[in-house]
Amino acid sequence: MAVAYQRFIWKGFYAELNVMPTLQTFVNGDGKKVDNGFQLFNTYRTGYHIKLFKDRFFIQPSIAITHRAYHTKLPDGFRQLDDKWSKFVFGEPGFHFGFNL
């Protein structure tokens, strides 16, 4: 479950923010639970809304930055692996599509 906010900026261009809270369960190699955690995962997206068939359908190509904004303290082995990666991922492509009722 996530909360999203999308704002049209100019003509078909838009910006969007998605915030997804996640509960985590950390499990060791033997499948035994080690700890619980919590993380906020954000997506910052910008794209263009293209109307099709008299605005009945649409496509939205976009580009995003994902961000692990917050997480609780990680168990040691997990923290060591997590520290190797950036909290941001740049340039994630997106392609949303849909229809208007």
mmCIF file with all atom_site columns, N, CA and C in Angstrom, residues 23-85:
data_model
loop_
_atom_site.group_PDB
_atom_site.id
_atom_site.type_symbol
_atom_site.label_atom_id
_atom_site.label_alt_id
_atom_site.label_comp_id
_atom_site.label_asym_id
_atom_site.label_entity_id
_atom_site.label_seq_id
_atom_site.pdbx_PDB_ins_code
_atom_site.Cartn_x
_atom_site.Cartn_y
_atom_site.Cartn_z
_atom_site.occupancy
_atom_site.B_iso_or_equiv
_atom_site.pdbx_formal_charge
_atom_site.auth_seq_id
_atom_site.auth_comp_id
_atom_site.auth_asym_id
_atom_site.auth_atom_id
_atom_site.pdbx_PDB_model_num
ATOM 1   N N  . LEU A 1 23 ? 6.830   -3.022  6.231   1.00 0.00 ? 23 LEU A N  1
ATOM 2   C CA . LEU A 1 23 ? 7.275   -3.790  7.392   1.00 0.00 ? 23 LEU A CA 1
ATOM 3   C C  . LEU A 1 23 ? 8.212   -4.871  6.871   1.00 0.00 ? 23 LEU A C  1
ATOM 4   N N  . GLN A 1 24 ? 9.312   -5.094  7.574   1.00 0.00 ? 24 GLN A N  1
ATOM 5   C CA . GLN A 1 24 ? 10.309  -6.050  7.128   1.00 0.00 ? 24 GLN A CA 1
ATOM 6   C C  . GLN A 1 24 ? 10.498  -7.151  8.165   1.00 0.00 ? 24 GLN A C  1
ATOM 7   N N  . THR A 1 25 ? 10.778  -8.348  7.670   1.00 0.00 ? 25 THR A N  1
ATOM 8   C CA . THR A 1 25 ? 11.158  -9.464  8.520   1.00 0.00 ? 25 THR A CA 1
ATOM 9   C C  . THR A 1 25 ? 12.512  -9.950  8.019   1.00 0.00 ? 25 THR A C  1
ATOM 10  N N  . PHE A 1 26 ? 13.512  -9.930  8.879   1.00 0.00 ? 26 PHE A N  1
ATOM 11  C CA . PHE A 1 26 ? 14.852  -10.368 8.516   1.00 0.00 ? 26 PHE A CA 1
ATOM 12  C C  . PHE A 1 26 ? 15.013  -11.832 8.906   1.00 0.00 ? 26 PHE A C  1
ATOM 13  N N  . VAL A 1 27 ? 15.449  -12.651 7.938   1.00 0.00 ? 27 VAL A N  1
ATOM 14  C CA . VAL A 1 27 ? 15.574  -14.091 8.133   1.00 0.00 ? 27 VAL A CA 1
ATOM 15  C C  . VAL A 1 27 ? 17.002  -14.492 7.792   1.00 0.00 ? 27 VAL A C  1
ATOM 16  N N  . ASN A 1 28 ? 17.607  -15.380 8.600   1.00 0.00 ? 28 ASN A N  1
ATOM 17  C CA . ASN A 1 28 ? 18.971  -15.827 8.324   1.00 0.00 ? 28 ASN A CA 1
ATOM 18  C C  . ASN A 1 28 ? 18.972  -16.931 7.267   1.00 0.00 ? 28 ASN A C  1
ATOM 19  N N  . GLY A 1 29 ? 20.140  -17.455 6.942   1.00 0.00 ? 29 GLY A N  1
ATOM 20  C CA . GLY A 1 29 ? 20.288  -18.485 5.916   1.00 0.00 ? 29 GLY A CA 1
ATOM 21  C C  . GLY A 1 29 ? 19.540  -19.766 6.226   1.00 0.00 ? 29 GLY A C  1
ATOM 22  N N  . ASP A 1 30 ? 19.266  -20.030 7.490   1.00 0.00 ? 30 ASP A N  1
ATOM 23  C CA . ASP A 1 30 ? 18.531  -21.230 7.901   1.00 0.00 ? 30 ASP A CA 1
ATOM 24  C C  . ASP A 1 30 ? 17.026  -21.017 7.916   1.00 0.00 ? 30 ASP A C  1
ATOM 25  N N  . GLY A 1 31 ? 16.570  -19.818 7.560   1.00 0.00 ? 31 GLY A N  1
ATOM 26  C CA . GLY A 1 31 ? 15.148  -19.522 7.542   1.00 0.00 ? 31 GLY A CA 1
ATOM 27  C C  . GLY A 1 31 ? 14.580  -19.098 8.882   1.00 0.00 ? 31 GLY A C  1
ATOM 28  N N  . LYS A 1 32 ? 15.462  -18.860 9.866   1.00 0.00 ? 32 LYS A N  1
ATOM 29  C CA . LYS A 1 32 ? 14.994  -18.426 11.181  1.00 0.00 ? 32 LYS A CA 1
ATOM 30  C C  . LYS A 1 32 ? 14.907  -16.902 11.229  1.00 0.00 ? 32 LYS A C  1
ATOM 31  N N  . LYS A 1 33 ? 13.832  -16.409 11.817  1.00 0.00 ? 33 LYS A N  1
ATOM 32  C CA . LYS A 1 33 ? 13.637  -14.968 11.953  1.00 0.00 ? 33 LYS A CA 1
ATOM 33  C C  . LYS A 1 33 ? 14.710  -14.385 12.866  1.00 0.00 ? 33 LYS A C  1
ATOM 34  N N  . VAL A 1 34 ? 15.336  -13.296 12.390  1.00 0.00 ? 34 VAL A N  1
ATOM 35  C CA . VAL A 1 34 ? 16.382  -12.616 13.146  1.00 0.00 ? 34 VAL A CA 1
ATOM 36  C C  . VAL A 1 34 ? 15.837  -11.366 13.823  1.00 0.00 ? 34 VAL A C  1
ATOM 37  N N  . ASP A 1 35 ? 15.036  -10.579 13.071  1.00 0.00 ? 35 ASP A N  1
ATOM 38  C CA . ASP A 1 35 ? 14.541  -9.307  13.597  1.00 0.00 ? 35 ASP A CA 1
ATOM 39  C C  . ASP A 1 35 ? 13.417  -8.795  12.704  1.00 0.00 ? 35 ASP A C  1
ATOM 40  N N  . ASN A 1 36 ? 12.752  -7.746  13.156  1.00 0.00 ? 36 ASN A N  1
ATOM 41  C CA . ASN A 1 36 ? 11.749  -7.025  12.370  1.00 0.00 ? 36 ASN A CA 1
ATOM 42  C C  . ASN A 1 36 ? 12.283  -5.637  12.079  1.00 0.00 ? 36 ASN A C  1
ATOM 43  N N  . GLY A 1 37 ? 11.749  -5.010  11.036  1.00 0.00 ? 37 GLY A N  1
ATOM 44  C CA . GLY A 1 37 ? 12.167  -3.657  10.705  1.00 0.00 ? 37 GLY A CA 1
ATOM 45  C C  . GLY A 1 37 ? 11.052  -2.899  10.002  1.00 0.00 ? 37 GLY A C  1
ATOM 46  N N  . PHE A 1 38 ? 11.338  -1.642  9.713   1.00 0.00 ? 38 PHE A N  1
ATOM 47  C CA . PHE A 1 38 ? 10.400  -0.755  9.037   1.00 0.00 ? 38 PHE A CA 1
ATOM 48  C C  . PHE A 1 38 ? 11.188  0.111   8.074   1.00 0.00 ? 38 PHE A C  1
ATOM 49  N N  . GLN A 1 39 ? 10.608  0.390   6.897   1.00 0.00 ? 39 GLN A N  1
ATOM 50  C CA . GLN A 1 39 ? 11.281  1.211   5.897   1.00 0.00 ? 39 GLN A CA 1
ATOM 51  C C  . GLN A 1 39 ? 10.262  2.106   5.195   1.00 0.00 ? 39 GLN A C  1
ATOM 52  N N  . LEU A 1 40 ? 10.679  3.341   4.885   1.00 0.00 ? 40 LEU A N  1
ATOM 53  C CA . LEU A 1 40 ? 9.913   4.230   4.005   1.00 0.00 ? 40 LEU A CA 1
ATOM 54  C C  . LEU A 1 40 ? 10.631  4.262   2.668   1.00 0.00 ? 40 LEU A C  1
ATOM 55  N N  . PHE A 1 41 ? 9.913   3.902   1.619   1.00 0.00 ? 41 PHE A N  1
ATOM 56  C CA . PHE A 1 41 ? 10.479  3.849   0.274   1.00 0.00 ? 41 PHE A CA 1
ATOM 57  C C  . PHE A 1 41 ? 9.755   4.878   -0.580  1.00 0.00 ? 41 PHE A C  1
ATOM 58  N N  . ASN A 1 42 ? 10.479  5.854   -1.116  1.00 0.00 ? 42 ASN A N  1
ATOM 59  C CA . ASN A 1 42 ? 9.892   6.942   -1.913  1.00 0.00 ? 42 ASN A CA 1
ATOM 60  C C  . ASN A 1 42 ? 10.276  6.808   -3.378  1.00 0.00 ? 42 ASN A C  1
ATOM 61  N N  . THR A 1 43 ? 9.370   7.234   -4.241  1.00 0.00 ? 43 THR A N  1
ATOM 62  C CA . THR A 1 43 ? 9.658   7.344   -5.670  1.00 0.00 ? 43 THR A CA 1
ATOM 63  C C  . THR A 1 43 ? 9.296   8.757   -6.111  1.00 0.00 ? 43 THR A C  1
ATOM 64  N N  . TYR A 1 44 ? 10.256  9.441   -6.735  1.00 0.00 ? 44 TYR A N  1
ATOM 65  C CA . TYR A 1 44 ? 10.059  10.792  -7.278  1.00 0.00 ? 44 TYR A CA 1
ATOM 66  C C  . TYR A 1 44 ? 10.059  10.631  -8.796  1.00 0.00 ? 44 TYR A C  1
ATOM 67  N N  . ARG A 1 45 ? 8.954   10.961  -9.436  1.00 0.00 ? 45 ARG A N  1
ATOM 68  C CA . ARG A 1 45 ? 8.796   10.653  -10.859 1.00 0.00 ? 45 ARG A CA 1
ATOM 69  C C  . ARG A 1 45 ? 8.360   11.893  -11.629 1.00 0.00 ? 45 ARG A C  1
ATOM 70  N N  . THR A 1 46 ? 8.854   12.023  -12.858 1.00 0.00 ? 46 THR A N  1
ATOM 71  C CA . THR A 1 46 ? 8.386   13.052  -13.774 1.00 0.00 ? 46 THR A CA 1
ATOM 72  C C  . THR A 1 46 ? 8.155   12.408  -15.132 1.00 0.00 ? 46 THR A C  1
ATOM 73  N N  . GLY A 1 47 ? 7.122   12.874  -15.828 1.00 0.00 ? 47 GLY A N  1
ATOM 74  C CA . GLY A 1 47 ? 6.797   12.255  -17.106 1.00 0.00 ? 47 GLY A CA 1
ATOM 75  C C  . GLY A 1 47 ? 5.835   13.095  -17.910 1.00 0.00 ? 47 GLY A C  1
ATOM 76  N N  . TYR A 1 48 ? 5.264   12.455  -18.918 1.00 0.00 ? 48 TYR A N  1
ATOM 77  C CA . TYR A 1 48 ? 4.356   13.144  -19.825 1.00 0.00 ? 48 TYR A CA 1
ATOM 78  C C  . TYR A 1 48 ? 3.101   12.296  -20.030 1.00 0.00 ? 48 TYR A C  1
ATOM 79  N N  . HIS A 1 49 ? 1.940   12.942  -19.933 1.00 0.00 ? 49 HIS A N  1
ATOM 80  C CA . HIS A 1 49 ? 0.638   12.298  -20.096 1.00 0.00 ? 49 HIS A CA 1
ATOM 81  C C  . HIS A 1 49 ? 0.187   12.462  -21.544 1.00 0.00 ? 49 HIS A C  1
ATOM 82  N N  . ILE A 1 50 ? 0.013   11.335  -22.235 1.00 0.00 ? 50 ILE A N  1
ATOM 83  C CA . ILE A 1 50 ? -0.396  11.365  -23.643 1.00 0.00 ? 50 ILE A CA 1
ATOM 84  C C  . ILE A 1 50 ? -1.810  10.821  -23.755 1.00 0.00 ? 50 ILE A C  1
ATOM 85  N N  . LYS A 1 51 ? -2.734  11.654  -24.259 1.00 0.00 ? 51 LYS A N  1
ATOM 86  C CA . LYS A 1 51 ? -4.133  11.253  -24.431 1.00 0.00 ? 51 LYS A CA 1
ATOM 87  C C  . LYS A 1 51 ? -4.298  10.492  -25.740 1.00 0.00 ? 51 LYS A C  1
ATOM 88  N N  . LEU A 1 52 ? -5.096  9.417   -25.692 1.00 0.00 ? 52 LEU A N  1
ATOM 89  C CA . LEU A 1 52 ? -5.354  8.611   -26.883 1.00 0.00 ? 52 LEU A CA 1
ATOM 90  C C  . LEU A 1 52 ? -6.860  8.403   -27.052 1.00 0.00 ? 52 LEU A C  1
ATOM 91  N N  . PHE A 1 53 ? -7.316  8.281   -28.305 1.00 0.00 ? 53 PHE A N  1
ATOM 92  C CA . PHE A 1 53 ? -8.705  7.970   -28.615 1.00 0.00 ? 53 PHE A CA 1
ATOM 93  C C  . PHE A 1 53 ? -9.682  8.895   -27.878 1.00 0.00 ? 53 PHE A C  1
ATOM 94  N N  . LYS A 1 54 ? -9.547  10.189  -28.165 1.00 0.00 ? 54 LYS A N  1
ATOM 95  C CA . LYS A 1 54 ? -10.416 11.226  -27.585 1.00 0.00 ? 54 LYS A CA 1
ATOM 96  C C  . LYS A 1 54 ? -10.393 11.187  -26.059 1.00 0.00 ? 54 LYS A C  1
ATOM 97  N N  . ASP A 1 55 ? -9.228  11.002  -25.486 1.00 0.00 ? 55 ASP A N  1
ATOM 98  C CA . ASP A 1 55 ? -8.981  10.995  -24.043 1.00 0.00 ? 55 ASP A CA 1
ATOM 99  C C  . ASP A 1 55 ? -9.656  9.818   -23.319 1.00 0.00 ? 55 ASP A C  1
ATOM 100 N N  . ARG A 1 56 ? -9.975  8.771   -24.047 1.00 0.00 ? 56 ARG A N  1
ATOM 101 C CA . ARG A 1 56 ? -10.543 7.571   -23.430 1.00 0.00 ? 56 ARG A CA 1
ATOM 102 C C  . ARG A 1 56 ? -9.435  6.739   -22.779 1.00 0.00 ? 56 ARG A C  1
ATOM 103 N N  . PHE A 1 57 ? -8.271  6.703   -23.407 1.00 0.00 ? 57 PHE A N  1
ATOM 104 C CA . PHE A 1 57 ? -7.103  5.973   -22.909 1.00 0.00 ? 57 PHE A CA 1
ATOM 105 C C  . PHE A 1 57 ? -5.933  6.928   -22.800 1.00 0.00 ? 57 PHE A C  1
ATOM 106 N N  . PHE A 1 58 ? -4.922  6.527   -22.044 1.00 0.00 ? 58 PHE A N  1
ATOM 107 C CA . PHE A 1 58 ? -3.718  7.356   -21.928 1.00 0.00 ? 58 PHE A CA 1
ATOM 108 C C  . PHE A 1 58 ? -2.497  6.477   -21.665 1.00 0.00 ? 58 PHE A C  1
ATOM 109 N N  . ILE A 1 59 ? -1.341  7.039   -21.991 1.00 0.00 ? 59 ILE A N  1
ATOM 110 C CA . ILE A 1 59 ? -0.059  6.446   -21.602 1.00 0.00 ? 59 ILE A CA 1
ATOM 111 C C  . ILE A 1 59 ? 0.765   7.542   -20.938 1.00 0.00 ? 59 ILE A C  1
ATOM 112 N N  . GLN A 1 60 ? 1.654   7.134   -20.014 1.00 0.00 ? 60 GLN A N  1
ATOM 113 C CA . GLN A 1 60 ? 2.488   8.093   -19.300 1.00 0.00 ? 60 GLN A CA 1
ATOM 114 C C  . GLN A 1 60 ? 3.925   7.575   -19.211 1.00 0.00 ? 60 GLN A C  1
ATOM 115 N N  . PRO A 1 61 ? 4.739   7.822   -20.247 1.00 0.00 ? 61 PRO A N  1
ATOM 116 C CA . PRO A 1 61 ? 6.156   7.486   -20.107 1.00 0.00 ? 61 PRO A CA 1
ATOM 117 C C  . PRO A 1 61 ? 6.800   8.427   -19.085 1.00 0.00 ? 61 PRO A C  1
ATOM 118 N N  . SER A 1 62 ? 7.739   7.901   -18.296 1.00 0.00 ? 62 SER A N  1
ATOM 119 C CA . SER A 1 62 ? 8.319   8.720   -17.226 1.00 0.00 ? 62 SER A CA 1
ATOM 120 C C  . SER A 1 62 ? 9.708   8.226   -16.847 1.00 0.00 ? 62 SER A C  1
ATOM 121 N N  . ILE A 1 63 ? 10.355  9.014   -16.012 1.00 0.00 ? 63 ILE A N  1
ATOM 122 C CA . ILE A 1 63 ? 11.666  8.673   -15.446 1.00 0.00 ? 63 ILE A CA 1
ATOM 123 C C  . ILE A 1 63 ? 11.585  8.982   -13.951 1.00 0.00 ? 63 ILE A C  1
ATOM 124 N N  . ALA A 1 64 ? 12.264  8.171   -13.128 1.00 0.00 ? 64 ALA A N  1
ATOM 125 C CA . ALA A 1 64 ? 12.112  8.334   -11.682 1.00 0.00 ? 64 ALA A CA 1
ATOM 126 C C  . ALA A 1 64 ? 13.441  8.197   -10.947 1.00 0.00 ? 64 ALA A C  1
ATOM 127 N N  . ILE A 1 65 ? 13.428  8.711   -9.737  1.00 0.00 ? 65 ILE A N  1
ATOM 128 C CA . ILE A 1 65 ? 14.486  8.490   -8.753  1.00 0.00 ? 65 ILE A CA 1
ATOM 129 C C  . ILE A 1 65 ? 13.819  7.775   -7.587  1.00 0.00 ? 65 ILE A C  1
ATOM 130 N N  . THR A 1 66 ? 14.370  6.641   -7.185  1.00 0.00 ? 66 THR A N  1
ATOM 131 C CA . THR A 1 66 ? 13.839  5.951   -6.011  1.00 0.00 ? 66 THR A CA 1
ATOM 132 C C  . THR A 1 66 ? 14.758  6.226   -4.832  1.00 0.00 ? 66 THR A C  1
ATOM 133 N N  . HIS A 1 67 ? 14.170  6.228   -3.635  1.00 0.00 ? 67 HIS A N  1
ATOM 134 C CA . HIS A 1 67 ? 14.917  6.656   -2.457  1.00 0.00 ? 67 HIS A CA 1
ATOM 135 C C  . HIS A 1 67 ? 14.423  5.875   -1.245  1.00 0.00 ? 67 HIS A C  1
ATOM 136 N N  . ARG A 1 68 ? 15.343  5.206   -0.580  1.00 0.00 ? 68 ARG A N  1
ATOM 137 C CA . ARG A 1 68 ? 15.015  4.569   0.698   1.00 0.00 ? 68 ARG A CA 1
ATOM 138 C C  . ARG A 1 68 ? 15.221  5.638   1.770   1.00 0.00 ? 68 ARG A C  1
ATOM 139 N N  . ALA A 1 69 ? 14.162  6.362   2.062   1.00 0.00 ? 69 ALA A N  1
ATOM 140 C CA . ALA A 1 69 ? 14.248  7.557   2.894   1.00 0.00 ? 69 ALA A CA 1
ATOM 141 C C  . ALA A 1 69 ? 14.541  7.263   4.362   1.00 0.00 ? 69 ALA A C  1
ATOM 142 N N  . TYR A 1 70 ? 14.015  6.150   4.860   1.00 0.00 ? 70 TYR A N  1
ATOM 143 C CA . TYR A 1 70 ? 14.201  5.833   6.281   1.00 0.00 ? 70 TYR A CA 1
ATOM 144 C C  . TYR A 1 70 ? 14.086  4.329   6.474   1.00 0.00 ? 70 TYR A C  1
ATOM 145 N N  . HIS A 1 71 ? 14.931  3.791   7.329   1.00 0.00 ? 71 HIS A N  1
ATOM 146 C CA . HIS A 1 71 ? 14.696  2.439   7.808   1.00 0.00 ? 71 HIS A CA 1
ATOM 147 C C  . HIS A 1 71 ? 15.277  2.285   9.200   1.00 0.00 ? 71 HIS A C  1
ATOM 148 N N  . THR A 1 72 ? 14.656  1.394   9.949   1.00 0.00 ? 72 THR A N  1
ATOM 149 C CA . THR A 1 72 ? 15.106  1.145   11.317  1.00 0.00 ? 72 THR A CA 1
ATOM 150 C C  . THR A 1 72 ? 16.480  0.488   11.275  1.00 0.00 ? 72 THR A C  1
ATOM 151 N N  . LYS A 1 73 ? 17.099  0.370   12.431  1.00 0.00 ? 73 LYS A N  1
ATOM 152 C CA . LYS A 1 73 ? 18.415  -0.255  12.519  1.00 0.00 ? 73 LYS A CA 1
ATOM 153 C C  . LYS A 1 73 ? 18.344  -1.683  11.980  1.00 0.00 ? 73 LYS A C  1
ATOM 154 N N  . LEU A 1 74 ? 19.316  -2.020  11.134  1.00 0.00 ? 74 LEU A N  1
ATOM 155 C CA . LEU A 1 74 ? 19.356  -3.344  10.517  1.00 0.00 ? 74 LEU A CA 1
ATOM 156 C C  . LEU A 1 74 ? 20.224  -4.292  11.331  1.00 0.00 ? 74 LEU A C  1
ATOM 157 N N  . PRO A 1 75 ? 19.921  -5.588  11.319  1.00 0.00 ? 75 PRO A N  1
ATOM 158 C CA . PRO A 1 75 ? 20.833  -6.553  11.927  1.00 0.00 ? 75 PRO A CA 1
ATOM 159 C C  . PRO A 1 75 ? 22.196  -6.486  11.223  1.00 0.00 ? 75 PRO A C  1
ATOM 160 N N  . ASP A 1 76 ? 23.280  -6.830  11.922  1.00 0.00 ? 76 ASP A N  1
ATOM 161 C CA . ASP A 1 76 ? 24.646  -6.622  11.421  1.00 0.00 ? 76 ASP A CA 1
ATOM 162 C C  . ASP A 1 76 ? 24.896  -7.117  10.002  1.00 0.00 ? 76 ASP A C  1
ATOM 163 N N  . GLY A 1 77 ? 24.608  -8.351  9.697   1.00 0.00 ? 77 GLY A N  1
ATOM 164 C CA . GLY A 1 77 ? 24.875  -8.879  8.359   1.00 0.00 ? 77 GLY A CA 1
ATOM 165 C C  . GLY A 1 77 ? 24.111  -8.133  7.282   1.00 0.00 ? 77 GLY A C  1
ATOM 166 N N  . PHE A 1 78 ? 22.897  -7.773  7.579   1.00 0.00 ? 78 PHE A N  1
ATOM 167 C CA . PHE A 1 78 ? 22.071  -7.035  6.624   1.00 0.00 ? 78 PHE A CA 1
ATOM 168 C C  . PHE A 1 78 ? 22.600  -5.610  6.457   1.00 0.00 ? 78 PHE A C  1
ATOM 169 N N  . ARG A 1 79 ? 23.038  -4.989  7.552   1.00 0.00 ? 79 ARG A N  1
ATOM 170 C CA . ARG A 1 79 ? 23.576  -3.629  7.491   1.00 0.00 ? 79 ARG A CA 1
ATOM 171 C C  . ARG A 1 79 ? 24.827  -3.581  6.627   1.00 0.00 ? 79 ARG A C  1
ATOM 172 N N  . GLN A 1 80 ? 25.704  -4.571  6.759   1.00 0.00 ? 80 GLN A N  1
ATOM 173 C CA . GLN A 1 80 ? 26.936  -4.603  5.966   1.00 0.00 ? 80 GLN A CA 1
ATOM 174 C C  . GLN A 1 80 ? 26.622  -4.678  4.475   1.00 0.00 ? 80 GLN A C  1
ATOM 175 N N  . LEU A 1 81 ? 25.642  -5.480  4.102   1.00 0.00 ? 81 LEU A N  1
ATOM 176 C CA . LEU A 1 81 ? 25.239  -5.548  2.695   1.00 0.00 ? 81 LEU A CA 1
ATOM 177 C C  . LEU A 1 81 ? 24.566  -4.254  2.248   1.00 0.00 ? 81 LEU A C  1
ATOM 178 N N  . ASP A 1 82 ? 23.715  -3.699  3.093   1.00 0.00 ? 82 ASP A N  1
ATOM 179 C CA . ASP A 1 82 ? 22.988  -2.479  2.757   1.00 0.00 ? 82 ASP A CA 1
ATOM 180 C C  . ASP A 1 82 ? 23.924  -1.299  2.561   1.00 0.00 ? 82 ASP A C  1
ATOM 181 N N  . ASP A 1 83 ? 24.987  -1.233  3.350   1.00 0.00 ? 83 ASP A N  1
ATOM 182 C CA . ASP A 1 83 ? 25.937  -0.115  3.251   1.00 0.00 ? 83 ASP A CA 1
ATOM 183 C C  . ASP A 1 83 ? 26.670  -0.079  1.912   1.00 0.00 ? 83 ASP A C  1
ATOM 184 N N  . LYS A 1 84 ? 26.671  -1.172  1.170   1.00 0.00 ? 84 LYS A N  1
ATOM 185 C CA . LYS A 1 84 ? 27.347  -1.223  -0.129  1.00 0.00 ? 84 LYS A CA 1
ATOM 186 C C  . LYS A 1 84 ? 26.556  -0.511  -1.226  1.00 0.00 ? 84 LYS A C  1
ATOM 187 N N  . TRP A 1 85 ? 25.271  -0.263  -0.970  1.00 0.00 ? 85 TRP A N  1
ATOM 188 C CA . TRP A 1 85 ? 24.398  0.285   -1.998  1.00 0.00 ? 85 TRP A CA 1
ATOM 189 C C  . TRP A 1 85 ? 23.945  1.686   -1.634  1.00 0.00 ? 85 TRP A C  1
#
